[in-house]
PDB file of C-alpha atoms in Angstrom:
ATOM      1  CA  UNK A   1     110.854 174.293  56.685  1.00 89.00           C
ATOM      2  CA  UNK A   2     113.430 177.090  56.741  1.00 95.00           C
ATOM      3  CA  UNK A   3     117.070 177.112  57.806  1.00 96.00           C
ATOM      4  CA  UNK A   4     116.286 179.376  60.755  1.00 97.00           C
ATOM      5  CA  UNK A   5     113.703 176.837  61.933  1.00 96.00           C
ATOM      6  CA  UNK A   6     116.341 174.257  62.820  1.00 97.00           C
ATOM      7  CA  UNK A   7     119.755 175.944  62.915  1.00 98.00           C
ATOM      8  CA  UNK A   8     120.484 176.816  66.562  1.00 98.00           C
ATOM      9  CA  UNK A   9     121.685 180.456  66.721  1.00 97.00           C
ATOM     10  CA  UNK A  10     123.983 179.689  69.652  1.00 97.00           C
ATOM     11  CA  UNK A  11     125.549 176.762  67.787  1.00 98.00           C
ATOM     12  CA  UNK A  12     127.147 178.745  64.972  1.00 98.00           C
ATOM     13  CA  UNK A  13     130.937 178.473  64.979  1.00 97.00           C
ATOM     14  CA  UNK A  14     132.352 181.078  62.580  1.00 97.00           C
ATOM     15  CA  UNK A  15     135.932 179.868  62.944  1.00 95.00           C
ATOM     16  CA  UNK A  16     136.765 176.309  63.914  1.00 95.00           C
ATOM     17  CA  UNK A  17     140.204 175.778  65.447  1.00 91.00           C
ATOM     18  CA  UNK A  18     142.545 173.892  63.102  1.00 84.00           C
ATOM     19  CA  UNK A  19     142.026 170.172  63.460  1.00 89.00           C
ATOM     20  CA  UNK A  20     140.578 167.050  61.917  1.00 94.00           C
ATOM     21  CA  UNK A  21     137.136 165.588  61.263  1.00 96.00           C
ATOM     22  CA  UNK A  22     136.687 164.321  64.819  1.00 96.00           C
ATOM     23  CA  UNK A  23     137.736 167.574  66.483  1.00 96.00           C
ATOM     24  CA  UNK A  24     135.404 169.521  64.184  1.00 97.00           C
ATOM     25  CA  UNK A  25     132.462 167.263  65.068  1.00 98.00           C
ATOM     26  CA  UNK A  26     133.292 167.468  68.777  1.00 97.00           C
ATOM     27  CA  UNK A  27     133.416 171.272  68.676  1.00 97.00           C
ATOM     28  CA  UNK A  28     130.059 171.470  66.899  1.00 98.00           C
ATOM     29  CA  UNK A  29     128.287 169.047  69.237  1.00 98.00           C
ATOM     30  CA  UNK A  30     129.767 170.992  72.163  1.00 97.00           C
ATOM     31  CA  UNK A  31     128.274 174.185  70.702  1.00 97.00           C
ATOM     32  CA  UNK A  32     124.838 172.523  70.650  1.00 98.00           C
ATOM     33  CA  UNK A  33     125.310 171.545  74.294  1.00 97.00           C
ATOM     34  CA  UNK A  34     126.418 175.054  75.301  1.00 97.00           C
ATOM     35  CA  UNK A  35     123.402 176.472  73.501  1.00 97.00           C
ATOM     36  CA  UNK A  36     121.167 174.253  75.620  1.00 96.00           C
ATOM     37  CA  UNK A  37     119.874 172.150  72.707  1.00 96.00           C
ATOM     38  CA  UNK A  38     121.284 168.875  74.035  1.00 96.00           C
ATOM     39  CA  UNK A  39     122.143 167.711  77.538  1.00 96.00           C
ATOM     40  CA  UNK A  40     125.751 167.469  78.703  1.00 96.00           C
ATOM     41  CA  UNK A  41     125.325 163.769  79.494  1.00 96.00           C
ATOM     42  CA  UNK A  42     124.298 163.063  75.878  1.00 97.00           C
ATOM     43  CA  UNK A  43     127.182 164.949  74.255  1.00 97.00           C
ATOM     44  CA  UNK A  44     129.708 162.115  74.069  1.00 97.00           C
ATOM     45  CA  UNK A  45     127.076 159.650  72.886  1.00 97.00           C
ATOM     46  CA  UNK A  46     126.031 161.962  70.055  1.00 98.00           C
ATOM     47  CA  UNK A  47     129.651 162.502  68.988  1.00 98.00           C
ATOM     48  CA  UNK A  48     130.150 158.724  68.923  1.00 97.00           C
ATOM     49  CA  UNK A  49     126.975 158.222  66.858  1.00 97.00           C
ATOM     50  CA  UNK A  50     128.051 160.819  64.285  1.00 97.00           C
ATOM     51  CA  UNK A  51     131.546 159.351  64.011  1.00 97.00           C
ATOM     52  CA  UNK A  52     130.035 155.875  63.591  1.00 96.00           C
ATOM     53  CA  UNK A  53     127.843 157.223  60.784  1.00 94.00           C
ATOM     54  CA  UNK A  54     130.941 158.670  59.115  1.00 94.00           C
ATOM     55  CA  UNK A  55     132.447 155.179  59.051  1.00 93.00           C
ATOM     56  CA  UNK A  56     129.648 154.096  56.676  1.00 88.00           C
ATOM     57  CA  UNK A  57     130.760 156.747  54.198  1.00 88.00           C
ATOM     58  CA  UNK A  58     131.925 160.309  54.467  1.00 91.00           C
ATOM     59  CA  UNK A  59     129.285 163.014  54.557  1.00 94.00           C
ATOM     60  CA  UNK A  60     131.685 165.306  52.735  1.00 92.00           C
ATOM     61  CA  UNK A  61     129.576 165.959  49.637  1.00 88.00           C
ATOM     62  CA  UNK A  62     132.009 168.016  47.598  1.00 85.00           C
ATOM     63  CA  UNK A  63     132.041 171.776  46.926  1.00 87.00           C
ATOM     64  CA  UNK A  64     133.914 172.148  50.259  1.00 93.00           C
ATOM     65  CA  UNK A  65     130.871 171.100  52.269  1.00 94.00           C
ATOM     66  CA  UNK A  66     130.126 168.303  54.753  1.00 96.00           C
ATOM     67  CA  UNK A  67     126.858 167.387  56.447  1.00 96.00           C
ATOM     68  CA  UNK A  68     127.652 165.026  59.361  1.00 97.00           C
ATOM     69  CA  UNK A  69     124.471 163.857  61.057  1.00 96.00           C
ATOM     70  CA  UNK A  70     122.783 161.336  63.278  1.00 96.00           C
ATOM     71  CA  UNK A  71     119.352 160.411  64.534  1.00 94.00           C
ATOM     72  CA  UNK A  72     119.334 160.478  68.315  1.00 95.00           C
ATOM     73  CA  UNK A  73     116.682 160.132  70.989  1.00 93.00           C
ATOM     74  CA  UNK A  74     118.078 162.998  73.065  1.00 91.00           C
ATOM     75  CA  UNK A  75     116.273 165.586  70.941  1.00 95.00           C
ATOM     76  CA  UNK A  76     112.584 165.847  70.126  1.00 93.00           C
ATOM     77  CA  UNK A  77     113.110 168.102  67.099  1.00 95.00           C
ATOM     78  CA  UNK A  78     115.597 168.589  64.277  1.00 97.00           C
ATOM     79  CA  UNK A  79     118.529 170.777  65.341  1.00 98.00           C
ATOM     80  CA  UNK A  80     121.647 171.886  63.466  1.00 98.00           C
ATOM     81  CA  UNK A  81     124.980 173.550  64.101  1.00 98.00           C
ATOM     82  CA  UNK A  82     127.024 175.375  61.450  1.00 98.00           C
ATOM     83  CA  UNK A  83     130.791 175.782  61.431  1.00 98.00           C
ATOM     84  CA  UNK A  84     133.321 177.358  59.085  1.00 97.00           C
ATOM     85  CA  UNK A  85     136.866 176.025  58.816  1.00 96.00           C
ATOM     86  CA  UNK A  86     139.050 178.662  57.196  1.00 92.00           C
ATOM     87  CA  UNK A  87     141.961 176.276  56.723  1.00 92.00           C
ATOM     88  CA  UNK A  88     139.813 173.370  55.599  1.00 95.00           C
ATOM     89  CA  UNK A  89     139.257 170.006  57.264  1.00 96.00           C
ATOM     90  CA  UNK A  90     140.054 166.646  55.708  1.00 95.00           C
ATOM     91  CA  UNK A  91     136.640 164.939  55.676  1.00 93.00           C
ATOM     92  CA  UNK A  92     137.556 162.188  53.194  1.00 90.00           C
ATOM     93  CA  UNK A  93     135.081 163.825  50.835  1.00 87.00           C
ATOM     94  CA  UNK A  94     133.991 162.203  47.589  1.00 77.00           C
ATOM     95  CA  UNK A  95     135.962 164.762  45.581  1.00 83.00           C
ATOM     96  CA  UNK A  96     139.040 164.506  47.818  1.00 88.00           C
ATOM     97  CA  UNK A  97     138.954 168.230  48.598  1.00 93.00           C
ATOM     98  CA  UNK A  98     139.014 169.730  52.104  1.00 95.00           C
ATOM     99  CA  UNK A  99     135.822 170.938  53.744  1.00 96.00           C
ATOM    100  CA  UNK A 100     135.246 174.596  54.651  1.00 96.00           C
ATOM    101  CA  UNK A 101     131.533 174.580  55.511  1.00 97.00           C
ATOM    102  CA  UNK A 102     129.988 172.057  57.920  1.00 97.00           C
ATOM    103  CA  UNK A 103     126.293 171.600  58.724  1.00 97.00           C
ATOM    104  CA  UNK A 104     125.843 169.135  61.610  1.00 98.00           C
ATOM    105  CA  UNK A 105     122.345 167.712  62.088  1.00 97.00           C
ATOM    106  CA  UNK A 106     120.796 165.831  64.992  1.00 97.00           C
ATOM    107  CA  UNK A 107     117.238 164.629  64.527  1.00 96.00           C
ATOM    108  CA  UNK A 108     114.807 162.461  66.523  1.00 95.00           C
ATOM    109  CA  UNK A 109     114.624 158.856  65.247  1.00 93.00           C
ATOM    110  CA  UNK A 110     110.841 158.868  64.960  1.00 91.00           C
ATOM    111  CA  UNK A 111     110.594 161.848  62.587  1.00 91.00           C
ATOM    112  CA  UNK A 112     112.383 160.821  59.374  1.00 92.00           C
ATOM    113  CA  UNK A 113     110.376 163.364  57.372  1.00 93.00           C
ATOM    114  CA  UNK A 114     111.875 166.275  59.295  1.00 94.00           C
ATOM    115  CA  UNK A 115     115.354 164.867  58.734  1.00 95.00           C
ATOM    116  CA  UNK A 116     114.713 164.614  54.979  1.00 95.00           C
ATOM    117  CA  UNK A 117     113.318 168.143  54.809  1.00 95.00           C
ATOM    118  CA  UNK A 118     116.321 169.466  56.708  1.00 95.00           C
ATOM    119  CA  UNK A 119     118.701 167.775  54.267  1.00 95.00           C
ATOM    120  CA  UNK A 120     116.619 169.057  51.340  1.00 95.00           C
ATOM    121  CA  UNK A 121     116.720 172.593  52.659  1.00 95.00           C
ATOM    122  CA  UNK A 122     120.470 172.593  53.212  1.00 95.00           C
ATOM    123  CA  UNK A 123     121.176 170.940  49.842  1.00 94.00           C
ATOM    124  CA  UNK A 124     118.967 173.385  47.962  1.00 94.00           C
ATOM    125  CA  UNK A 125     120.861 176.355  49.351  1.00 95.00           C
ATOM    126  CA  UNK A 126     124.262 174.732  48.921  1.00 93.00           C
ATOM    127  CA  UNK A 127     123.562 174.417  45.181  1.00 92.00           C
ATOM    128  CA  UNK A 128     123.577 178.207  45.118  1.00 93.00           C
ATOM    129  CA  UNK A 129     127.143 179.390  44.440  1.00 94.00           C
ATOM    130  CA  UNK A 130     126.379 182.774  45.982  1.00 95.00           C
ATOM    131  CA  UNK A 131     125.189 181.185  49.217  1.00 96.00           C
ATOM    132  CA  UNK A 132     128.361 179.084  49.548  1.00 95.00           C
ATOM    133  CA  UNK A 133     130.593 182.022  48.666  1.00 95.00           C
ATOM    134  CA  UNK A 134     128.922 184.415  51.095  1.00 96.00           C
ATOM    135  CA  UNK A 135     128.891 181.796  53.841  1.00 96.00           C
ATOM    136  CA  UNK A 136     132.622 181.252  53.522  1.00 95.00           C
ATOM    137  CA  UNK A 137     133.183 185.005  53.632  1.00 95.00           C
ATOM    138  CA  UNK A 138     131.214 185.387  56.868  1.00 96.00           C
ATOM    139  CA  UNK A 139     133.263 186.425  59.884  1.00 95.00           C
ATOM    140  CA  UNK A 140     130.818 186.310  62.790  1.00 97.00           C
ATOM    141  CA  UNK A 141     127.836 184.319  64.000  1.00 97.00           C
ATOM    142  CA  UNK A 142     125.687 187.375  63.312  1.00 97.00           C
ATOM    143  CA  UNK A 143     126.889 187.473  59.692  1.00 96.00           C
ATOM    144  CA  UNK A 144     125.973 183.817  59.250  1.00 97.00           C
ATOM    145  CA  UNK A 145     122.556 184.196  60.877  1.00 97.00           C
ATOM    146  CA  UNK A 146     121.817 187.179  58.641  1.00 97.00           C
ATOM    147  CA  UNK A 147     122.803 185.143  55.593  1.00 97.00           C
ATOM    148  CA  UNK A 148     120.548 182.248  56.654  1.00 97.00           C
ATOM    149  CA  UNK A 149     117.667 184.686  57.050  1.00 97.00           C
ATOM    150  CA  UNK A 150     118.291 186.109  53.579  1.00 96.00           C
ATOM    151  CA  UNK A 151     118.463 182.584  52.130  1.00 96.00           C
ATOM    152  CA  UNK A 152     115.167 181.681  53.789  1.00 96.00           C
ATOM    153  CA  UNK A 153     113.621 184.771  52.185  1.00 95.00           C
ATOM    154  CA  UNK A 154     115.102 183.924  48.760  1.00 91.00           C
ATOM    155  CA  UNK A 155     117.133 187.133  48.814  1.00 90.00           C
ATOM    156  CA  UNK A 156     120.418 185.585  47.634  1.00 83.00           C
TER     157      UNK A 156
ATOM    158  CA  UNK B   1     129.570 191.448  55.620  1.00 46.00           C
ATOM    159  CA  UNK B   2     132.119 192.295  52.922  1.00 44.00           C
ATOM    160  CA  UNK B   3     130.746 189.780  50.421  1.00 53.00           C
ATOM    161  CA  UNK B   4     132.437 189.720  47.032  1.00 43.00           C
ATOM    162  CA  UNK B   5     129.522 189.377  44.624  1.00 38.00           C
ATOM    163  CA  UNK B   6     131.765 189.849  41.580  1.00 35.00           C
ATOM    164  CA  UNK B   7     133.859 186.851  42.501  1.00 33.00           C
ATOM    165  CA  UNK B   8     130.727 184.759  43.048  1.00 33.00           C
ATOM    166  CA  UNK B   9     129.320 185.728  39.682  1.00 31.00           C
ATOM    167  CA  UNK B  10     132.577 184.795  37.991  1.00 31.00           C
ATOM    168  CA  UNK B  11     132.406 181.370  39.598  1.00 33.00           C
ATOM    169  CA  UNK B  12     128.938 180.861  38.196  1.00 31.00           C
ATOM    170  CA  UNK B  13     130.049 181.860  34.726  1.00 32.00           C
ATOM    171  CA  UNK B  14     132.788 179.255  34.853  1.00 32.00           C
ATOM    172  CA  UNK B  15     130.317 176.433  35.454  1.00 35.00           C
ATOM    173  CA  UNK B  16     127.860 177.314  32.769  1.00 31.00           C
ATOM    174  CA  UNK B  17     129.269 174.823  30.236  1.00 33.00           C
ATOM    175  CA  UNK B  18     128.376 171.677  32.145  1.00 36.00           C
ATOM    176  CA  UNK B  19     124.920 173.048  32.912  1.00 34.00           C
ATOM    177  CA  UNK B  20     124.147 173.454  29.230  1.00 31.00           C
ATOM    178  CA  UNK B  21     125.056 169.845  28.510  1.00 34.00           C
ATOM    179  CA  UNK B  22     122.728 168.704  31.242  1.00 35.00           C
ATOM    180  CA  UNK B  23     119.987 171.005  29.957  1.00 35.00           C
ATOM    181  CA  UNK B  24     120.248 169.498  26.475  1.00 36.00           C
ATOM    182  CA  UNK B  25     119.658 166.014  27.898  1.00 38.00           C
ATOM    183  CA  UNK B  26     116.728 167.270  29.947  1.00 38.00           C
ATOM    184  CA  UNK B  27     115.197 168.863  26.884  1.00 37.00           C
ATOM    185  CA  UNK B  28     115.391 165.552  25.069  1.00 38.00           C
ATOM    186  CA  UNK B  29     113.658 163.762  27.892  1.00 38.00           C
ATOM    187  CA  UNK B  30     110.870 166.296  28.119  1.00 36.00           C
ATOM    188  CA  UNK B  31     110.328 166.322  24.389  1.00 34.00           C
ATOM    189  CA  UNK B  32     109.921 162.592  23.976  1.00 37.00           C
ATOM    190  CA  UNK B  33     106.670 160.680  24.648  1.00 36.00           C
ATOM    191  CA  UNK B  34     106.524 157.256  26.304  1.00 37.00           C
ATOM    192  CA  UNK B  35     109.619 155.183  25.878  1.00 39.00           C
ATOM    193  CA  UNK B  36     111.863 153.487  25.080  1.00 45.00           C
ATOM    194  CA  UNK B  37     111.988 155.203  21.728  1.00 39.00           C
ATOM    195  CA  UNK B  38     114.667 155.761  19.184  1.00 38.00           C
ATOM    196  CA  UNK B  39     114.820 159.118  17.480  1.00 36.00           C
ATOM    197  CA  UNK B  40     117.114 159.979  14.618  1.00 34.00           C
ATOM    198  CA  UNK B  41     118.410 163.468  15.000  1.00 36.00           C
ATOM    199  CA  UNK B  42     119.638 163.594  11.400  1.00 33.00           C
ATOM    200  CA  UNK B  43     123.355 164.007  12.019  1.00 37.00           C
ATOM    201  CA  UNK B  44     125.392 165.009   8.973  1.00 37.00           C
ATOM    202  CA  UNK B  45     128.142 162.737  10.199  1.00 40.00           C
ATOM    203  CA  UNK B  46     127.228 159.060   9.876  1.00 39.00           C
ATOM    204  CA  UNK B  47     129.812 158.042  12.461  1.00 39.00           C
ATOM    205  CA  UNK B  48     128.029 160.200  15.014  1.00 36.00           C
ATOM    206  CA  UNK B  49     124.685 158.476  14.505  1.00 37.00           C
ATOM    207  CA  UNK B  50     125.300 155.546  16.798  1.00 35.00           C
ATOM    208  CA  UNK B  51     126.203 157.824  19.686  1.00 38.00           C
ATOM    209  CA  UNK B  52     123.327 160.207  19.071  1.00 41.00           C
ATOM    210  CA  UNK B  53     120.859 157.358  18.593  1.00 39.00           C
ATOM    211  CA  UNK B  54     121.886 155.770  21.877  1.00 46.00           C
ATOM    212  CA  UNK B  55     121.589 159.130  23.645  1.00 48.00           C
ATOM    213  CA  UNK B  56     118.064 159.560  22.305  1.00 67.00           C
ATOM    214  CA  UNK B  57     116.740 156.251  23.676  1.00 88.00           C
ATOM    215  CA  UNK B  58     115.052 157.171  26.915  1.00 93.00           C
ATOM    216  CA  UNK B  59     114.215 154.397  29.355  1.00 95.00           C
ATOM    217  CA  UNK B  60     111.715 155.214  32.077  1.00 95.00           C
ATOM    218  CA  UNK B  61     110.734 153.274  35.150  1.00 96.00           C
ATOM    219  CA  UNK B  62     108.816 154.141  38.299  1.00 97.00           C
ATOM    220  CA  UNK B  63     110.641 153.270  41.506  1.00 97.00           C
ATOM    221  CA  UNK B  64     109.198 153.344  45.014  1.00 97.00           C
ATOM    222  CA  UNK B  65     110.974 154.350  48.201  1.00 97.00           C
ATOM    223  CA  UNK B  66     110.282 151.400  50.520  1.00 96.00           C
ATOM    224  CA  UNK B  67     112.791 151.950  53.308  1.00 93.00           C
ATOM    225  CA  UNK B  68     111.414 153.465  56.502  1.00 92.00           C
ATOM    226  CA  UNK B  69     113.811 156.390  56.687  1.00 92.00           C
ATOM    227  CA  UNK B  70     113.164 157.509  53.114  1.00 94.00           C
ATOM    228  CA  UNK B  71     115.715 158.805  50.630  1.00 95.00           C
ATOM    229  CA  UNK B  72     118.144 160.112  53.222  1.00 94.00           C
ATOM    230  CA  UNK B  73     121.859 160.718  52.848  1.00 93.00           C
ATOM    231  CA  UNK B  74     123.104 157.131  52.568  1.00 93.00           C
ATOM    232  CA  UNK B  75     120.602 155.965  49.909  1.00 95.00           C
ATOM    233  CA  UNK B  76     121.351 159.100  47.893  1.00 95.00           C
ATOM    234  CA  UNK B  77     125.054 158.327  48.228  1.00 92.00           C
ATOM    235  CA  UNK B  78     124.520 154.761  46.949  1.00 94.00           C
ATOM    236  CA  UNK B  79     122.462 155.986  43.983  1.00 96.00           C
ATOM    237  CA  UNK B  80     125.046 158.636  43.074  1.00 94.00           C
ATOM    238  CA  UNK B  81     127.910 156.145  43.261  1.00 93.00           C
ATOM    239  CA  UNK B  82     126.006 153.678  41.053  1.00 95.00           C
ATOM    240  CA  UNK B  83     125.085 156.364  38.513  1.00 96.00           C
ATOM    241  CA  UNK B  84     128.605 157.764  38.382  1.00 94.00           C
ATOM    242  CA  UNK B  85     129.938 154.358  37.349  1.00 95.00           C
ATOM    243  CA  UNK B  86     128.026 154.567  34.059  1.00 96.00           C
ATOM    244  CA  UNK B  87     128.222 156.837  31.037  1.00 95.00           C
ATOM    245  CA  UNK B  88     124.462 157.179  30.677  1.00 96.00           C
ATOM    246  CA  UNK B  89     122.590 160.186  31.982  1.00 96.00           C
ATOM    247  CA  UNK B  90     120.365 159.304  34.950  1.00 97.00           C
ATOM    248  CA  UNK B  91     117.530 161.518  36.153  1.00 97.00           C
ATOM    249  CA  UNK B  92     115.270 160.937  39.166  1.00 97.00           C
ATOM    250  CA  UNK B  93     112.119 163.018  39.383  1.00 97.00           C
ATOM    251  CA  UNK B  94     109.547 163.688  42.046  1.00 96.00           C
ATOM    252  CA  UNK B  95     106.793 165.704  40.454  1.00 94.00           C
ATOM    253  CA  UNK B  96     108.384 168.816  39.003  1.00 93.00           C
ATOM    254  CA  UNK B  97     111.601 168.354  40.998  1.00 94.00           C
ATOM    255  CA  UNK B  98     114.257 166.733  38.819  1.00 96.00           C
ATOM    256  CA  UNK B  99     117.644 165.578  40.075  1.00 96.00           C
ATOM    257  CA  UNK B 100     120.759 164.485  38.247  1.00 96.00           C
ATOM    258  CA  UNK B 101     121.319 161.124  39.941  1.00 97.00           C
ATOM    259  CA  UNK B 102     125.087 161.539  39.652  1.00 95.00           C
ATOM    260  CA  UNK B 103     124.884 164.510  42.021  1.00 92.00           C
ATOM    261  CA  UNK B 104     124.409 163.715  45.698  1.00 92.00           C
ATOM    262  CA  UNK B 105     123.464 167.329  46.333  1.00 91.00           C
ATOM    263  CA  UNK B 106     120.657 167.197  43.745  1.00 94.00           C
ATOM    264  CA  UNK B 107     119.346 163.833  44.964  1.00 96.00           C
ATOM    265  CA  UNK B 108     119.014 165.193  48.491  1.00 95.00           C
ATOM    266  CA  UNK B 109     116.639 167.886  47.229  1.00 95.00           C
ATOM    267  CA  UNK B 110     114.044 165.186  46.405  1.00 96.00           C
ATOM    268  CA  UNK B 111     113.284 164.680  50.135  1.00 94.00           C
ATOM    269  CA  UNK B 112     111.412 161.484  49.275  1.00 95.00           C
ATOM    270  CA  UNK B 113     109.758 159.783  52.234  1.00 95.00           C
ATOM    271  CA  UNK B 114     108.770 156.118  52.499  1.00 95.00           C
ATOM    272  CA  UNK B 115     106.057 155.265  49.979  1.00 96.00           C
ATOM    273  CA  UNK B 116     107.029 157.979  47.496  1.00 96.00           C
ATOM    274  CA  UNK B 117     107.045 157.050  43.799  1.00 97.00           C
ATOM    275  CA  UNK B 118     109.908 158.507  41.773  1.00 97.00           C
ATOM    276  CA  UNK B 119     110.374 158.540  38.015  1.00 97.00           C
ATOM    277  CA  UNK B 120     113.698 157.124  36.860  1.00 97.00           C
ATOM    278  CA  UNK B 121     114.825 158.218  33.368  1.00 96.00           C
ATOM    279  CA  UNK B 122     117.999 156.880  31.804  1.00 96.00           C
ATOM    280  CA  UNK B 123     119.615 157.543  28.442  1.00 95.00           C
ATOM    281  CA  UNK B 124     122.958 156.445  27.120  1.00 94.00           C
ATOM    282  CA  UNK B 125     125.118 153.564  25.936  1.00 93.00           C
ATOM    283  CA  UNK B 126     124.788 151.551  29.163  1.00 94.00           C
ATOM    284  CA  UNK B 127     121.258 152.647  30.022  1.00 95.00           C
ATOM    285  CA  UNK B 128     119.838 149.196  30.767  1.00 95.00           C
ATOM    286  CA  UNK B 129     122.665 148.356  33.154  1.00 96.00           C
ATOM    287  CA  UNK B 130     122.271 151.506  35.222  1.00 96.00           C
ATOM    288  CA  UNK B 131     118.475 151.298  35.070  1.00 96.00           C
ATOM    289  CA  UNK B 132     118.561 147.814  36.578  1.00 96.00           C
ATOM    290  CA  UNK B 133     121.229 148.714  39.108  1.00 96.00           C
ATOM    291  CA  UNK B 134     119.403 151.766  40.457  1.00 97.00           C
ATOM    292  CA  UNK B 135     116.056 149.920  40.455  1.00 97.00           C
ATOM    293  CA  UNK B 136     117.651 147.129  42.478  1.00 96.00           C
ATOM    294  CA  UNK B 137     118.855 149.633  45.065  1.00 97.00           C
ATOM    295  CA  UNK B 138     115.277 150.828  45.561  1.00 97.00           C
ATOM    296  CA  UNK B 139     113.886 147.268  45.547  1.00 95.00           C
ATOM    297  CA  UNK B 140     116.161 146.104  48.349  1.00 95.00           C
ATOM    298  CA  UNK B 141     115.548 149.261  50.392  1.00 95.00           C
ATOM    299  CA  UNK B 142     119.225 150.194  50.068  1.00 93.00           C
ATOM    300  CA  UNK B 143     120.035 147.414  52.523  1.00 86.00           C
ATOM    301  CA  UNK B 144     122.305 145.215  50.434  1.00 62.00           C
ATOM    302  CA  UNK B 145     124.517 145.683  47.395  1.00 54.00           C
ATOM    303  CA  UNK B 146     122.777 145.220  44.051  1.00 47.00           C
ATOM    304  CA  UNK B 147     123.094 141.899  42.286  1.00 46.00           C
ATOM    305  CA  UNK B 148     125.265 141.840  39.185  1.00 46.00           C
ATOM    306  CA  UNK B 149     123.243 142.583  36.056  1.00 42.00           C
TER     307      UNK B 149
END
């Protein structure tokens, strides 16, 4: 599985408006809806499910990255949105630092393997300092998509 | 895209120290046969021996992922939190993929589904405690807090 297999091109937000964890999650789920990956009537329910998951423990994993996620019956395949927050978002991360890169995942409940492979893929690339640095430097959706393609081809 | 490769390289250089420490521990684990074993590394400083001896005792145990959703984010988080509360080094392996159990990011790269066997390797002054604690997490399917050990 590659990043470009599950990241939705129309759900890349290169500059999130200043805000908090909830507003960031809402903006990203809205981008998935606008891209046609989820239905409008499911949007609020998905936001609520992701926020409920965050109550179990923050998905801010350090290194300025968060991976909020949920399993939801509204999708039949793993989908992801990416957002950059230039000013940082307080995600109550383990290391206490703000988050600048957010990968938001929605996966079908009956395909846990796809969810695990999506997390594995994202984590593997996030361990690469160059990938994180270049991602944060990206200015447009096209920049980010190009970077994901290069990462998939092991060109970073 | 205006990427600053020089800055990125400098960041990598700055983190090399911790990586070498981890590599030394990994080398020890790879070099030793079945365990637990105690290996004297011949320190010239007798006071160092106890620390070095305890570091060289490697405890291994096979743990199975029994929960339906596999080793997803929350189980990895629980393992990392448990491992971080101990001084011992904790490694989880799936085949050739090895993960420092104190790093959530590394644990997520295991992508272990239900039924997967993982190799747990622990070395350090509180090795038995963390070995039992992490094993308990797997045994209960990450559903309840581990019992005191």
